[in-house]
């Protein structure tokens, strides 16, 4: 297989930074703005930004349900910050009516780190990376209240800040805003590893949706 093709949800938020990080580790990228853009992807990134706006814009262009279906069918997905809220089973302190897609078994409190410390940097040790810690950039991050069946792979102050659930890798911090590409490398590896079975599932599930 050649370079993995990773889609980056481009409704709003920090998508350009993910594109740069992914290309720096050798992936090809595609901005995802319509359901058609999901076709033949090996992986998908849900960036940081504003979860309510992102969800509303996806609904408006008819992308929300196809995206939910693609991730549910096994499309490897990297979510950062607002992206984590978009995927969550439960959103506490969301905007009126805000609900997660229910694909990631965690409960998150939106802007849960509070006003005083809404943005901060802290070193984060991620399981499986035994080298130096990651520079964890937290910007109005969601606070993980409970992590259900998702595997916690990093904590900060006793709270989960990175979880993995099968093909989903979810980070409350922003690796795309630092020069540390190890998590993007790991995600591209995940995407390559699951690509063959995914292409089949993807074609079956989306024949009616993607023209
Ligand atoms: N607070 C934002 C939200 O609710 C997330 C912030 C971020 O992505 N940096 O979506």
Coordinates of C-alpha atoms and ligand atoms in Angstrom, one line a residue:
X1 CA 0.0 0.0 0.0
X2 CA 1.2 3.5 -0.8
X3 CA 0.6 6.5 1.4
X4 CA -2.5 6.4 3.5
X5 CA -5.3 8.8 2.5
X6 CA -6.6 10.7 5.6
X7 CA -9.6 12.9 5.5
X8 CA -9.7 15.9 7.8
X9 CA -13.1 17.3 8.7
X10 CA -13.0 20.9 7.5
X11 CA -16.2 22.6 8.7
X12 CA -14.3 25.0 10.9
X13 CA -11.5 24.9 13.6
X14 CA -7.9 23.6 13.5
X15 CA -8.1 21.5 10.4
X16 CA -5.2 23.1 8.4
X17 CA -2.8 22.2 11.3
X18 CA -3.8 18.6 11.1
X19 CA -3.2 18.5 7.3
X20 CA 0.3 19.9 7.9
X21 CA 1.1 17.3 10.6
X22 CA -0.3 14.4 8.6
X23 CA 1.6 15.4 5.4
X24 CA 4.8 15.8 7.5
X25 CA 4.5 12.1 8.5
X26 CA 4.0 11.0 4.9
X27 CA 0.1 10.7 4.6
X28 CA -2.0 12.1 1.8
X29 CA -4.8 14.2 2.9
X30 CA -8.3 15.3 1.8
X31 CA -10.5 18.0 3.3
X32 CA -13.9 16.6 4.2
X33 CA -16.7 19.0 3.5
X34 CA -19.4 16.7 1.9
X35 CA -20.5 13.1 2.2
X36 CA -18.6 12.3 -1.1
X37 CA -15.4 13.3 0.5
X38 CA -15.6 10.3 2.8
X39 CA -15.2 7.9 -0.1
X40 CA -12.1 5.6 0.0
X41 CA -10.5 7.2 3.0
X42 CA -8.1 5.2 5.1
X43 CA -8.6 7.4 8.2
X44 CA -10.5 10.5 9.4
X45 CA -9.5 13.4 11.7
X46 CA -12.0 15.4 13.7
X47 CA -10.2 18.5 14.7
X48 CA -10.5 21.0 17.5
X49 CA -12.7 24.0 17.2
X50 CA -16.2 24.5 18.4
X51 CA -18.2 21.3 18.7
X52 CA -21.6 22.8 18.4
X53 CA -20.7 24.7 15.3
X54 CA -19.0 21.7 13.7
X55 CA -22.1 19.5 14.4
X56 CA -24.5 22.1 13.1
X57 CA -22.5 22.7 9.9
X58 CA -22.3 18.9 9.3
X59 CA -26.1 18.6 9.7
X60 CA -26.6 21.5 7.2
X61 CA -24.5 19.8 4.5
X62 CA -25.9 16.3 5.2
X63 CA -22.6 15.0 6.4
X64 CA -23.4 14.1 10.0
X65 CA -25.2 10.8 9.4
X66 CA -22.7 9.5 6.7
X67 CA -19.8 10.5 8.9
X68 CA -21.4 8.6 11.9
X69 CA -22.0 5.6 9.6
X70 CA -18.4 5.6 8.3
X71 CA -16.9 5.7 11.8
X72 CA -19.4 3.1 13.1
X73 CA -18.3 0.9 10.2
X74 CA -14.7 1.0 11.3
X75 CA -13.1 4.1 9.7
X76 CA -10.0 4.8 11.9
X77 CA -10.6 8.1 13.5
X78 CA -8.4 10.6 15.4
X79 CA -10.4 13.1 17.4
X80 CA -8.9 16.1 19.1
X81 CA -10.6 18.4 21.7
X82 CA -14.0 19.5 20.1
X83 CA -13.7 16.3 17.9
X84 CA -13.8 14.3 21.2
X85 CA -17.1 16.0 22.2
X86 CA -18.6 15.3 18.7
X87 CA -18.0 11.6 19.2
X88 CA -18.9 11.2 22.9
X89 CA -21.7 9.1 24.4
X90 CA -22.6 11.9 26.8
X91 CA -22.0 15.7 26.7
X92 CA -22.4 17.5 30.0
X93 CA -22.7 21.4 30.0
X94 CA -23.2 21.4 26.2
X95 CA -25.3 24.0 24.4
X96 CA -29.0 23.4 24.6
X97 CA -29.8 20.2 22.8
X98 CA -26.2 19.3 22.1
X99 CA -25.6 15.6 21.9
X100 CA -22.5 13.6 20.9
X101 CA -22.6 11.0 18.1
X102 CA -22.5 8.3 20.8
X103 CA -19.6 6.5 19.1
X104 CA -17.1 6.8 21.9
X105 CA -18.0 5.5 25.3
X106 CA -17.0 8.5 27.4
X107 CA -18.8 11.2 29.2
X108 CA -17.3 14.7 28.7
X109 CA -17.9 18.0 30.4
X110 CA -17.6 20.7 27.7
X111 CA -15.1 23.4 28.8
X112 CA -14.7 21.3 31.9
X113 CA -11.4 22.7 33.0
X114 CA -13.1 26.0 34.1
X115 CA -12.5 29.6 33.2
X116 CA -9.3 30.2 35.2
X117 CA -7.4 27.4 33.6
X118 CA -9.2 27.2 30.3
X119 CA -6.0 27.0 28.4
X120 CA -2.7 25.5 29.6
X121 CA 0.2 23.4 28.7
X122 CA 1.3 20.3 30.6
X123 CA 3.5 17.3 29.8
X124 CA 1.5 14.2 29.0
X125 CA 2.8 10.6 29.2
X126 CA 0.9 8.5 26.7
X127 CA 0.9 4.7 27.1
X128 CA 3.0 3.0 24.5
X129 CA 5.3 6.0 24.0
X130 CA 8.1 5.4 26.4
X131 CA 10.2 8.3 25.3
X132 CA 9.7 11.9 26.4
X133 CA 6.2 13.1 27.4
X134 CA 4.1 14.9 24.8
X135 CA 3.7 18.7 25.1
X136 CA 0.0 18.7 26.0
X137 CA -1.7 21.9 24.7
X138 CA -5.1 22.2 26.3
X139 CA -7.5 24.9 24.9
X140 CA -10.9 25.1 26.5
X141 CA -10.7 21.3 26.6
X142 CA -13.4 18.9 27.4
X143 CA -13.0 17.1 30.8
X144 CA -13.5 13.4 30.7
X145 CA -15.9 12.6 33.5
X146 CA -16.0 8.9 32.9
X147 CA -14.4 6.7 30.4
X148 CA -16.7 3.6 30.2
X149 CA -15.2 0.9 28.0
X150 CA -12.7 3.2 26.3
X151 CA -9.1 2.5 27.3
X152 CA -7.4 5.4 29.1
X153 CA -3.9 5.9 27.6
X154 CA -3.0 9.2 29.3
X155 CA -4.1 11.1 32.3
X156 CA -3.5 14.6 33.7
X157 CA -4.3 15.4 37.3
X158 CA -6.0 12.0 37.6
X159 CA -8.4 12.6 34.6
X160 CA -8.2 10.8 31.3
X161 CA -6.9 13.1 28.6
X162 CA -6.4 10.4 25.9
X163 CA -8.4 7.3 25.2
X164 CA -8.5 4.6 22.7
X165 CA -11.5 2.5 21.7
X166 CA -10.8 0.1 18.9
X167 CA -10.3 2.2 15.8
X168 CA -10.9 5.6 17.6
X169 CA -8.0 7.6 19.2
X170 CA -9.3 10.6 21.1
X171 CA -7.2 13.4 22.6
X172 CA -8.3 16.3 24.8
X173 CA -5.1 18.1 23.8
X174 CA -3.8 19.4 20.5
X175 CA -0.7 17.6 19.1
X176 CA -1.3 19.3 15.8
X177 CA -0.3 22.6 17.4
X178 CA 3.1 21.3 18.5
X179 CA 6.0 20.0 16.5
X180 CA 5.7 16.6 18.1
X181 CA 4.3 14.3 15.3
X182 CA 4.4 11.0 17.2
X183 CA 0.7 10.7 17.7
X184 CA 0.0 11.5 14.0
X185 CA 2.5 8.9 13.1
X186 CA 0.8 6.4 15.3
X187 CA -2.6 7.3 13.8
X188 CA -1.4 6.9 10.3
X189 CA 0.0 3.4 11.3
X190 CA -3.5 2.5 12.7
X191 CA -5.1 3.7 9.5
X192 CA -2.8 1.7 7.3
X193 CA -3.2 -1.4 9.4
X194 CA -7.0 -1.5 9.1
X195 CA -7.3 -0.3 5.5
X196 CA -8.0 -3.5 3.6
X197 CA -11.1 -4.7 5.5
X198 CA -12.3 -1.1 5.7
X199 CA -12.5 -0.5 2.0
X200 CA -15.0 -3.4 1.7
X201 CA -17.2 -2.3 4.6
X202 CA -17.1 1.2 3.3
X203 CA -18.2 0.3 -0.2
X204 CA -21.1 -1.8 1.1
X205 CA -22.4 0.8 3.5
X206 CA -22.2 3.8 1.3
X207 CA -23.3 2.6 -2.1
X208 CA -26.6 4.5 -1.6
X209 CA -25.1 7.6 0.0
X210 CA -22.0 8.4 -2.0
X211 CA -22.8 9.2 -5.6
Ligands
LIG1 N1 -14.7 24.2 24.0 C1 -14.7 23.8 22.6 C2 -16.0 23.1 22.3 O1 -16.9 23.0 23.1 C3 -13.6 22.8 22.3 C4 -12.3 23.6 22.3 C5 -11.2 23.1 21.4 O2 -11.5 22.3 20.5 N2 -10.0 23.6 21.5 O3 -16.2 22.5 21.3

